[in-house]
mmCIF file of C-alpha atoms in Angstrom:
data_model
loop_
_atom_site.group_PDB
_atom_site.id
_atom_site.type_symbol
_atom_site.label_atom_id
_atom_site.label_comp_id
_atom_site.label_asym_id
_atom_site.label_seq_id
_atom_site.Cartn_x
_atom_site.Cartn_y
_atom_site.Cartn_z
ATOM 1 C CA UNK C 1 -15.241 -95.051 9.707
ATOM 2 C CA UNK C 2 -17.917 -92.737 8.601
ATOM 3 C CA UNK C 3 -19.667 -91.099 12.140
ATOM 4 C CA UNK C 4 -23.889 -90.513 11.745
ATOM 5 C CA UNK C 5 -25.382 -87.622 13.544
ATOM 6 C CA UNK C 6 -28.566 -88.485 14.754
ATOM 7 C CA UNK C 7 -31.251 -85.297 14.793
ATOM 8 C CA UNK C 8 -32.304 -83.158 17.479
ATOM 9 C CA UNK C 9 -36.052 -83.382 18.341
ATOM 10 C CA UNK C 10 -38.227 -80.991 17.599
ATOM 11 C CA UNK C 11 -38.782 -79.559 21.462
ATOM 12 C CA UNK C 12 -35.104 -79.267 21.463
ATOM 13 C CA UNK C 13 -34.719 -77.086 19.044
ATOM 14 C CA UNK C 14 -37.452 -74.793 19.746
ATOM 15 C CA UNK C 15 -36.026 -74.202 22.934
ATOM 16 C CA UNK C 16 -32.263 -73.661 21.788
ATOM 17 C CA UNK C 17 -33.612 -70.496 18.868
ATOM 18 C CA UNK C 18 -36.320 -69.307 22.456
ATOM 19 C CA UNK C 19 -33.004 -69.121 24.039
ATOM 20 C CA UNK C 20 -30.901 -67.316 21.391
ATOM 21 C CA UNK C 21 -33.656 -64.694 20.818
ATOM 22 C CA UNK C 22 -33.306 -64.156 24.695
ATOM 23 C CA UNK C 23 -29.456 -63.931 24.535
ATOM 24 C CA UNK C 24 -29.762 -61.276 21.552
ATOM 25 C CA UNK C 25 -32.279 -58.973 22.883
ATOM 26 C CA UNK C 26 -31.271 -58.655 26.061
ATOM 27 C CA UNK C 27 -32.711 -58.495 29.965
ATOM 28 C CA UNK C 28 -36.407 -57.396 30.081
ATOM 29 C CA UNK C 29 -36.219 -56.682 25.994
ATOM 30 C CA UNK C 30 -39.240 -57.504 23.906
ATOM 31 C CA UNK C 31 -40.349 -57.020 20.651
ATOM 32 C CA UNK C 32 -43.843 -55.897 19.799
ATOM 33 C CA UNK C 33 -45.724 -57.178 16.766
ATOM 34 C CA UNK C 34 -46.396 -53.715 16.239
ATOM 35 C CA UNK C 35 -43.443 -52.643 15.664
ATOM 36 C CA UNK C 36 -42.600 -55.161 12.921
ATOM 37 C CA UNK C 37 -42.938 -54.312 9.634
ATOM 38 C CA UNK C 38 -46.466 -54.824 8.405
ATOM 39 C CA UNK C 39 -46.259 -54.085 4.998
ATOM 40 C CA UNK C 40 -44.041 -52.298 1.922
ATOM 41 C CA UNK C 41 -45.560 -49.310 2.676
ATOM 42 C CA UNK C 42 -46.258 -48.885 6.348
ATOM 43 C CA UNK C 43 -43.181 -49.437 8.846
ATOM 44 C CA UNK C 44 -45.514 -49.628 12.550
ATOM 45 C CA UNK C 45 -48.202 -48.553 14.211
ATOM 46 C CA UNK C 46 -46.617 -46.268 16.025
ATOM 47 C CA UNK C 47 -46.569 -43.855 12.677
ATOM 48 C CA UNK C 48 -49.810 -42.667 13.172
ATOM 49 C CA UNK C 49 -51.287 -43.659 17.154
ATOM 50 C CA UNK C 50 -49.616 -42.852 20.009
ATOM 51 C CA UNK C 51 -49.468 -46.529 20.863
ATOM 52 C CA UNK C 52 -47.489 -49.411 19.738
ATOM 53 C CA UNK C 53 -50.303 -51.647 20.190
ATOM 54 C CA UNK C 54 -53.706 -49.606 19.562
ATOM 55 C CA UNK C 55 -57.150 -50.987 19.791
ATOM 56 C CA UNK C 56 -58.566 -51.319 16.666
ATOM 57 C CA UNK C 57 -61.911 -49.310 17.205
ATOM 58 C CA UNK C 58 -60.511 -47.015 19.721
ATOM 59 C CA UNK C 59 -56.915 -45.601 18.933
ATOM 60 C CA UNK C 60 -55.910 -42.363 19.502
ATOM 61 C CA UNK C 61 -53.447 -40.763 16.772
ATOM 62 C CA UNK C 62 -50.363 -38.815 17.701
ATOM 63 C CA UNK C 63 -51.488 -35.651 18.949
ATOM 64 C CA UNK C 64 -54.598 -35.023 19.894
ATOM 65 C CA UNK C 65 -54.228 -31.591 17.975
ATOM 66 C CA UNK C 66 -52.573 -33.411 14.862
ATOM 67 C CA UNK C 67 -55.062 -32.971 11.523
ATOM 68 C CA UNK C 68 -55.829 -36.446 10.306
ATOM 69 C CA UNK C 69 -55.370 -36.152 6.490
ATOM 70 C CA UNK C 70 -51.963 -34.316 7.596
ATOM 71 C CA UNK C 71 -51.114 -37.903 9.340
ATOM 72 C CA UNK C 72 -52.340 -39.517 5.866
ATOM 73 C CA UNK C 73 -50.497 -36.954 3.313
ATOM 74 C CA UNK C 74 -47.128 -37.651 5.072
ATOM 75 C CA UNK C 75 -46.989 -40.713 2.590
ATOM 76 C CA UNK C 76 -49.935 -39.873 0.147
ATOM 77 C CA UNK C 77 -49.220 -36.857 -1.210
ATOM 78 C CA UNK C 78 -52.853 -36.144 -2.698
ATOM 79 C CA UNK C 79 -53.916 -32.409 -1.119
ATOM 80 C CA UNK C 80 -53.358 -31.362 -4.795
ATOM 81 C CA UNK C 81 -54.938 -34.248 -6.507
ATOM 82 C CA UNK C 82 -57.932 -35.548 -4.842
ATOM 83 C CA UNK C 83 -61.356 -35.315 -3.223
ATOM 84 C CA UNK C 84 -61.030 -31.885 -0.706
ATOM 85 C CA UNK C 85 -60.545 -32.654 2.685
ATOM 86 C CA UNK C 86 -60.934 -30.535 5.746
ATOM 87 C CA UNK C 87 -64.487 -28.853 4.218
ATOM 88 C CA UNK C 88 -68.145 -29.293 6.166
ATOM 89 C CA UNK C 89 -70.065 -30.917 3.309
ATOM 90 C CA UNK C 90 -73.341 -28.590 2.479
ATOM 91 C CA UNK C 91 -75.809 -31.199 3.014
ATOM 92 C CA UNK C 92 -75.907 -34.623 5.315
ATOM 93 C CA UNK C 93 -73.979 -37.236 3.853
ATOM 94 C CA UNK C 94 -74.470 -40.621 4.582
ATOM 95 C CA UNK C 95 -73.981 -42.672 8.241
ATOM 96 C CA UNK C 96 -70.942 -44.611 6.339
ATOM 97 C CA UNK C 97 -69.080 -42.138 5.727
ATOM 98 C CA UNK C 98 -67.980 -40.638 8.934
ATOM 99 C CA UNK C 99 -67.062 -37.006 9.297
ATOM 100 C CA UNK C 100 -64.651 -36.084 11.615
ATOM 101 C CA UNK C 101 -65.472 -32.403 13.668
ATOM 102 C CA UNK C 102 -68.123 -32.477 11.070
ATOM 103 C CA UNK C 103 -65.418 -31.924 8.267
ATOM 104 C CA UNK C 104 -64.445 -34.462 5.673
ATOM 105 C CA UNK C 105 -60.859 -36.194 6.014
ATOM 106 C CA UNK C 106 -59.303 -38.834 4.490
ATOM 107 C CA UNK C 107 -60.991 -41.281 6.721
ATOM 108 C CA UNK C 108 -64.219 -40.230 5.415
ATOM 109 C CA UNK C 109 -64.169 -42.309 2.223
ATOM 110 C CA UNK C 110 -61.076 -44.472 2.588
ATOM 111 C CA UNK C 111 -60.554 -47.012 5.740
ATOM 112 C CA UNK C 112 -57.182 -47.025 6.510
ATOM 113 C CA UNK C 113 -56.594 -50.574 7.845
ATOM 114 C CA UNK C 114 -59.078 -52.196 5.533
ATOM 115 C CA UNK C 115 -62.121 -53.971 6.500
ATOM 116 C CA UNK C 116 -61.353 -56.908 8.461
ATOM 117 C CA UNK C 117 -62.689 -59.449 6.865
ATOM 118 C CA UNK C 118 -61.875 -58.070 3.464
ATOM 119 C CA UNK C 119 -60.176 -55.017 1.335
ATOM 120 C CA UNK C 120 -60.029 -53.705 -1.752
ATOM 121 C CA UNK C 121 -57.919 -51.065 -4.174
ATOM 122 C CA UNK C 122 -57.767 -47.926 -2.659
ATOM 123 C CA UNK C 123 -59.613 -49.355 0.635
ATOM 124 C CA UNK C 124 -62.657 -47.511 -0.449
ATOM 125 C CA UNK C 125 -65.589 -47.455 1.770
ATOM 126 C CA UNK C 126 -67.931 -49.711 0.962
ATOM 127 C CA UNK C 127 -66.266 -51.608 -1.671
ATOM 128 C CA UNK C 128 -66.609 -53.253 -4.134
ATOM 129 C CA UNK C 129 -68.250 -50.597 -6.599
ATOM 130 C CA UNK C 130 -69.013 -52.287 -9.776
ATOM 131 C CA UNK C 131 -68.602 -48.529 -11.200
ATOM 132 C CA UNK C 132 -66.354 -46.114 -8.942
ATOM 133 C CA UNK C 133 -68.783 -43.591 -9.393
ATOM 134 C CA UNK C 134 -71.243 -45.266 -7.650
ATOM 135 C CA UNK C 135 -69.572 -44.122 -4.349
ATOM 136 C CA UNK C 136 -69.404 -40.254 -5.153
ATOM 137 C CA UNK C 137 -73.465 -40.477 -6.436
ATOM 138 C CA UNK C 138 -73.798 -41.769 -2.446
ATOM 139 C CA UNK C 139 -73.291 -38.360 -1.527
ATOM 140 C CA UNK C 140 -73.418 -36.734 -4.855
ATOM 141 C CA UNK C 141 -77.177 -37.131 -6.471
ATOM 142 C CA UNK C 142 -76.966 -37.887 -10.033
ATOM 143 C CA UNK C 143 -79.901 -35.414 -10.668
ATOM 144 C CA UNK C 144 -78.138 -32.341 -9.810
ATOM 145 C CA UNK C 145 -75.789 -32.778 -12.364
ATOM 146 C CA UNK C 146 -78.167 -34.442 -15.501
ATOM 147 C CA UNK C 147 -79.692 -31.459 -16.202
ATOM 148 C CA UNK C 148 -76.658 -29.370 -16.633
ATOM 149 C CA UNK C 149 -73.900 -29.309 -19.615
ATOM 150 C CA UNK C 150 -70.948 -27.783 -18.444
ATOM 151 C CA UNK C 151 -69.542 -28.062 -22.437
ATOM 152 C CA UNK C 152 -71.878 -25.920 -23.654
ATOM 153 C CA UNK C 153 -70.936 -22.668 -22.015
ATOM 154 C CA UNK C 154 -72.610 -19.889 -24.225
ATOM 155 C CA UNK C 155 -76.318 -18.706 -24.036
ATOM 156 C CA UNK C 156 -78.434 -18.088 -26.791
ATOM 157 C CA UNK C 157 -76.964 -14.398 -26.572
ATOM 158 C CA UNK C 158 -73.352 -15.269 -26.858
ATOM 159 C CA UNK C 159 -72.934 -14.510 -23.523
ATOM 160 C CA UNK C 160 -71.495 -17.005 -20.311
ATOM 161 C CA UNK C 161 -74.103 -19.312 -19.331
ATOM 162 C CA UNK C 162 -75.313 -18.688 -15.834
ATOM 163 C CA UNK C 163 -75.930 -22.031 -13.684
ATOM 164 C CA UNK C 164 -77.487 -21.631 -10.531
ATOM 165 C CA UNK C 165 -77.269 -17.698 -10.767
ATOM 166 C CA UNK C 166 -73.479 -18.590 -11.288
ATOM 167 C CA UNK C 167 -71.068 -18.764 -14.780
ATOM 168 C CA UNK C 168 -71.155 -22.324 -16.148
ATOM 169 C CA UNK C 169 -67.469 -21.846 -15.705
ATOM 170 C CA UNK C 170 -67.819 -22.419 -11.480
ATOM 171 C CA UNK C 171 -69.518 -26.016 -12.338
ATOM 172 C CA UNK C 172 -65.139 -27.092 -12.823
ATOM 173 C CA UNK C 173 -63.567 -23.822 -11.303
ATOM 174 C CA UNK C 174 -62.912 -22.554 -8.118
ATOM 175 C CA UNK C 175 -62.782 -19.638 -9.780
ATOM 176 C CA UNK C 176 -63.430 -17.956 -13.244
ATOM 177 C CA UNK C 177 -59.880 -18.022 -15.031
ATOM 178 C CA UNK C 178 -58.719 -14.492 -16.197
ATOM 179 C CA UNK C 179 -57.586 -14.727 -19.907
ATOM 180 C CA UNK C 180 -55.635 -11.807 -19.816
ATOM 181 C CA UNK C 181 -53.142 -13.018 -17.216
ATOM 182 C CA UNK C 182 -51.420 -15.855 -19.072
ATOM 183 C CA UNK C 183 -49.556 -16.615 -15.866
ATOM 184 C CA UNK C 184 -52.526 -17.315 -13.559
ATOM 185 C CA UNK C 185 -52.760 -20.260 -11.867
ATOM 186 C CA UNK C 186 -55.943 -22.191 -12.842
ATOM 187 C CA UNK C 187 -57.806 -23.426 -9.651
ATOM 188 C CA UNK C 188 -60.616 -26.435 -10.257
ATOM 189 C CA UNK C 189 -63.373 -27.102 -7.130
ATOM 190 C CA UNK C 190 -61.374 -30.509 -7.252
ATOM 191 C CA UNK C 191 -59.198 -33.572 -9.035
ATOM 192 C CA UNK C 192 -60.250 -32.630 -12.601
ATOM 193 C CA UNK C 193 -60.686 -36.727 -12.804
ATOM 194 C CA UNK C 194 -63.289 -35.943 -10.097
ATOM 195 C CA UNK C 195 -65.179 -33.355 -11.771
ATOM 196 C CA UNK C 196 -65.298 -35.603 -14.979
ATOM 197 C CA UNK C 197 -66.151 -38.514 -13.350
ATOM 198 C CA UNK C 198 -69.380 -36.490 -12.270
ATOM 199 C CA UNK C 199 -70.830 -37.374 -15.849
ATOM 200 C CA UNK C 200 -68.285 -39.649 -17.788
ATOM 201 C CA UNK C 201 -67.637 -43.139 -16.743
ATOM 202 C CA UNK C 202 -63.903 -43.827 -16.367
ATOM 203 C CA UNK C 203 -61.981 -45.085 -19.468
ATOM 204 C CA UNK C 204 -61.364 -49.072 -19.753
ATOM 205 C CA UNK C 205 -59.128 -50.451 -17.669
ATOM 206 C CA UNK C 206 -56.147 -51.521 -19.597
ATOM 207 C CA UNK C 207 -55.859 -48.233 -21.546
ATOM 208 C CA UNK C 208 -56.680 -46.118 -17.959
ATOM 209 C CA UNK C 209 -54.088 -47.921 -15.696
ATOM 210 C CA UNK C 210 -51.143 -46.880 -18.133
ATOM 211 C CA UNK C 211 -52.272 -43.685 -18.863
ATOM 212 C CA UNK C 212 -54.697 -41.716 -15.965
ATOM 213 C CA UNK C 213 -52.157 -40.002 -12.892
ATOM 214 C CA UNK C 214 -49.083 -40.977 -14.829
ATOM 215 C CA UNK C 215 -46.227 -38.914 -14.818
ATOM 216 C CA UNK C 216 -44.476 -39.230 -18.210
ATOM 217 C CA UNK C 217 -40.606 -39.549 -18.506
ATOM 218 C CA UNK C 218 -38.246 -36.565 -18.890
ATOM 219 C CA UNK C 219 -37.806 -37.637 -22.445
ATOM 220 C CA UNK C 220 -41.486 -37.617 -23.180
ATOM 221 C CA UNK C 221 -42.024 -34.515 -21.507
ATOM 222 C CA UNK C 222 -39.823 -32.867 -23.835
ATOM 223 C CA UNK C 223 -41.238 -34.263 -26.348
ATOM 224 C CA UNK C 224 -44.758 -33.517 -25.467
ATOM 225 C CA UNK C 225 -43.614 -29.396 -25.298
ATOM 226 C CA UNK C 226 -41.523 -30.033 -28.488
ATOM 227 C CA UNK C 227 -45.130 -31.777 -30.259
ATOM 228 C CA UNK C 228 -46.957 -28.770 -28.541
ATOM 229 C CA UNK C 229 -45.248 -25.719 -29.851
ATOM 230 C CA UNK C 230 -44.544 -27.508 -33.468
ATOM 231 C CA UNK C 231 -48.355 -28.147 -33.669
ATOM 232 C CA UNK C 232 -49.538 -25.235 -31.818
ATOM 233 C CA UNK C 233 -51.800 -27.323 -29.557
ATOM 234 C CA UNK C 234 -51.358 -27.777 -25.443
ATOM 235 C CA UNK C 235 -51.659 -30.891 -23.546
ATOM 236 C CA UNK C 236 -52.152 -29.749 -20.100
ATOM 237 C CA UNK C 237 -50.280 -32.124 -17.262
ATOM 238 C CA UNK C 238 -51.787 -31.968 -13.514
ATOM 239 C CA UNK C 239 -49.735 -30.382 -10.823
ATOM 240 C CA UNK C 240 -46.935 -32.580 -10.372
ATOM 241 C CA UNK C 241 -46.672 -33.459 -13.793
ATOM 242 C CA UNK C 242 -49.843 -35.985 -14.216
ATOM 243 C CA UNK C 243 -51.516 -37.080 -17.318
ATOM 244 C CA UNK C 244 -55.398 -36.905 -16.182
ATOM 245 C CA UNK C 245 -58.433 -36.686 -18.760
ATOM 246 C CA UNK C 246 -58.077 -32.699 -19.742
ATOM 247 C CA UNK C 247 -54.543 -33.781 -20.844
ATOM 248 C CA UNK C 248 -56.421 -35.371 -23.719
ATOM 249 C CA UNK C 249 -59.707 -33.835 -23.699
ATOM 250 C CA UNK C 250 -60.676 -30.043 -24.029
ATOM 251 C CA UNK C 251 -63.991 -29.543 -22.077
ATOM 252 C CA UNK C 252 -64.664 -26.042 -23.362
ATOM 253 C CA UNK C 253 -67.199 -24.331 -26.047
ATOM 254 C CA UNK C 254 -65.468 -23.215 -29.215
ATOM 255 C CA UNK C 255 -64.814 -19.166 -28.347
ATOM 256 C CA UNK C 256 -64.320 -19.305 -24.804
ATOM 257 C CA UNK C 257 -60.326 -19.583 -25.056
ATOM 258 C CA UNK C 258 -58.584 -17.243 -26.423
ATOM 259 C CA UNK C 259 -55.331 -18.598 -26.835
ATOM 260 C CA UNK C 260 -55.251 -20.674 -29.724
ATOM 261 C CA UNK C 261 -52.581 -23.828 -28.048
ATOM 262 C CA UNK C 262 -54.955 -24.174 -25.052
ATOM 263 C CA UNK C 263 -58.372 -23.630 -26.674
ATOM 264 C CA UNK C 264 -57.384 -26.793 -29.919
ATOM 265 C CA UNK C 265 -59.950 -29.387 -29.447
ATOM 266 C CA UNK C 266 -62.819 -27.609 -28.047
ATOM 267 C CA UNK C 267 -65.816 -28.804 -29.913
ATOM 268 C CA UNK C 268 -64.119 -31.520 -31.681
ATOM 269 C CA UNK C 269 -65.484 -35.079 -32.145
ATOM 270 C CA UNK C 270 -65.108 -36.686 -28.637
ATOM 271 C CA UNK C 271 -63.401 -32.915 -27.616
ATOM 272 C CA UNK C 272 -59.657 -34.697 -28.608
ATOM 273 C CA UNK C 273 -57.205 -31.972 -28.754
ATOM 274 C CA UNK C 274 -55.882 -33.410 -31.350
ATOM 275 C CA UNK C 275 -57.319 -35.888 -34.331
ATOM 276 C CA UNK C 276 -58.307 -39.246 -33.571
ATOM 277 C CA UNK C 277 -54.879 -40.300 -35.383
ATOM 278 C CA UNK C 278 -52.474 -38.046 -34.067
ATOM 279 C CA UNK C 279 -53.864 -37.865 -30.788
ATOM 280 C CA UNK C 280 -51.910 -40.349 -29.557
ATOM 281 C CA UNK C 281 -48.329 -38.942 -31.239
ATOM 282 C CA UNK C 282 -48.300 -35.857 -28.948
ATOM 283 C CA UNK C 283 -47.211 -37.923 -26.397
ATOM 284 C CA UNK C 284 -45.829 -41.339 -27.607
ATOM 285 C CA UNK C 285 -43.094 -40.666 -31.418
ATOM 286 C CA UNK C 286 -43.437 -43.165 -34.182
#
């Protein structure tokens, strides 16, 4: 004869798995939310406060002598690639955008939890932005920049252009590259993305997503070199091998490079470094 099992209530069985989970972890063990995975990316609290359960508006990190952006670049590694951190900003910069011993850190433009009733890419303070840029002109005015070109970089003497009793050359660089040391590294005042973005909108999104901060493949950065020396033209990468906007673009006036690889593509229609229809085989073979 066939036997029916008839099923436990509900109660029942809440209190058998309460039970179990005591069994399993143990006399005077307990498990705090936050130290449960929260995300993909972030394993507890615990990995940046002192505290396995900080208060949201009041949570002290590690250390009290730990450098926040330090705490940040254990995961993001951006100190070569980004906005500079750890500087005291020349002028006031606005309430929302909190400094931090008066210098900028990570925290300044990016809240790290999210708002908490919403959050967006990047968690970007004061998001959404319609146009990204709109955030750096919050602390960057566009005026100071409108009435410069930093592409035309000779005077009407042939010589550097001076901005601000400076050469044009300091609008991009930390300092004035030396041509005759082939070997020096180039140093920009920061991202060169940034420094675009300062005048040129961001490219669409569907082209910029595959393309901007991407590191290409061993194979295609063979062939990019390969392309390079066969066509005598450079396509710069970022430091750890990134495609950003100079990659493509050449921002300088015809005659201020000397080497003829680096300097293809300076004064050319939309300053490509290489045609219109081949700029896009120095990276991708037919």
């Amino acid at each position: 004869m066939r036997k029916t099992y008839r099923a436990w209530p509900p109660v029942i069985m809440q209190f058998l798995l309460l039970a179990a989970s005591s069994f399993f972890l143990g006399p005077g063990s307990t498990v705090s939310a936050a130290d449960q995975p929260i995300d993909k990316n972030h394993v507890s609290c615990v990995m940046c406060h002192r505290t396995s359960t900080p208060e949201y508006y009041d949570a002290a990190m590690k250390a009290g002598d730990l450098d926040m952006s330090a705490v940040c670049m254990d995961c993001h590694h951006y100190s070569e690639n980004h906005h500079p951190v750890n500087i005291v900003p020349e002028k006031t910069i606005p309430d929302e955008f909190p400094l931090y011993d008066g210098q900028m850190k990570c925290l300044t433009c990016h809240e790290a939890h999210g708002n908490q009733k919403r959050s967006y890419p990047k968690l970007l303070r004061g998001a959404p932005y319609k146009d990204l840029r709109d955030m750096c002109f919050k602390c960057h005015p566009t005026d100071q920049y409108t009435a410069i070109d930093p592409h035309t970089m000779f005077d009407a003497d042939g010589k550097i252009k001076q901005v601000n009793g400076e050469p044009v050359c300091l609008v991009c660089h930390a300092k004035v590259p030396d041509q005759s040391n082939p070997k020096e590294q180039i140093t920009f005042k920061a991202d060169v993305a940034f420094l675009c973005w300062r005048c040129h909108p961001p490219m669409p999104d569907n082209f910029f997503a595959g393309h901007f901060l991407v590191k290409p493949s061993r194979k295609t950065a063979r062939y990019m070199k390969k392309y390079g020396r066969d066509n005598n033209v450079t396509l710069p990468l970022l430091n750890r091998n990134r495609i950003t906007c100079s990659t493509c673009h050449n921002p300088h006036e015809r005659g201020i490079i000397q080497n003829a690889a680096v300097a293809a593509g300076a004064d050319s229609r939309a300053r490509l470094r290489l045609s219109k229809s081949a700029i896009c085989s120095g990276c991708h073979p037919y």
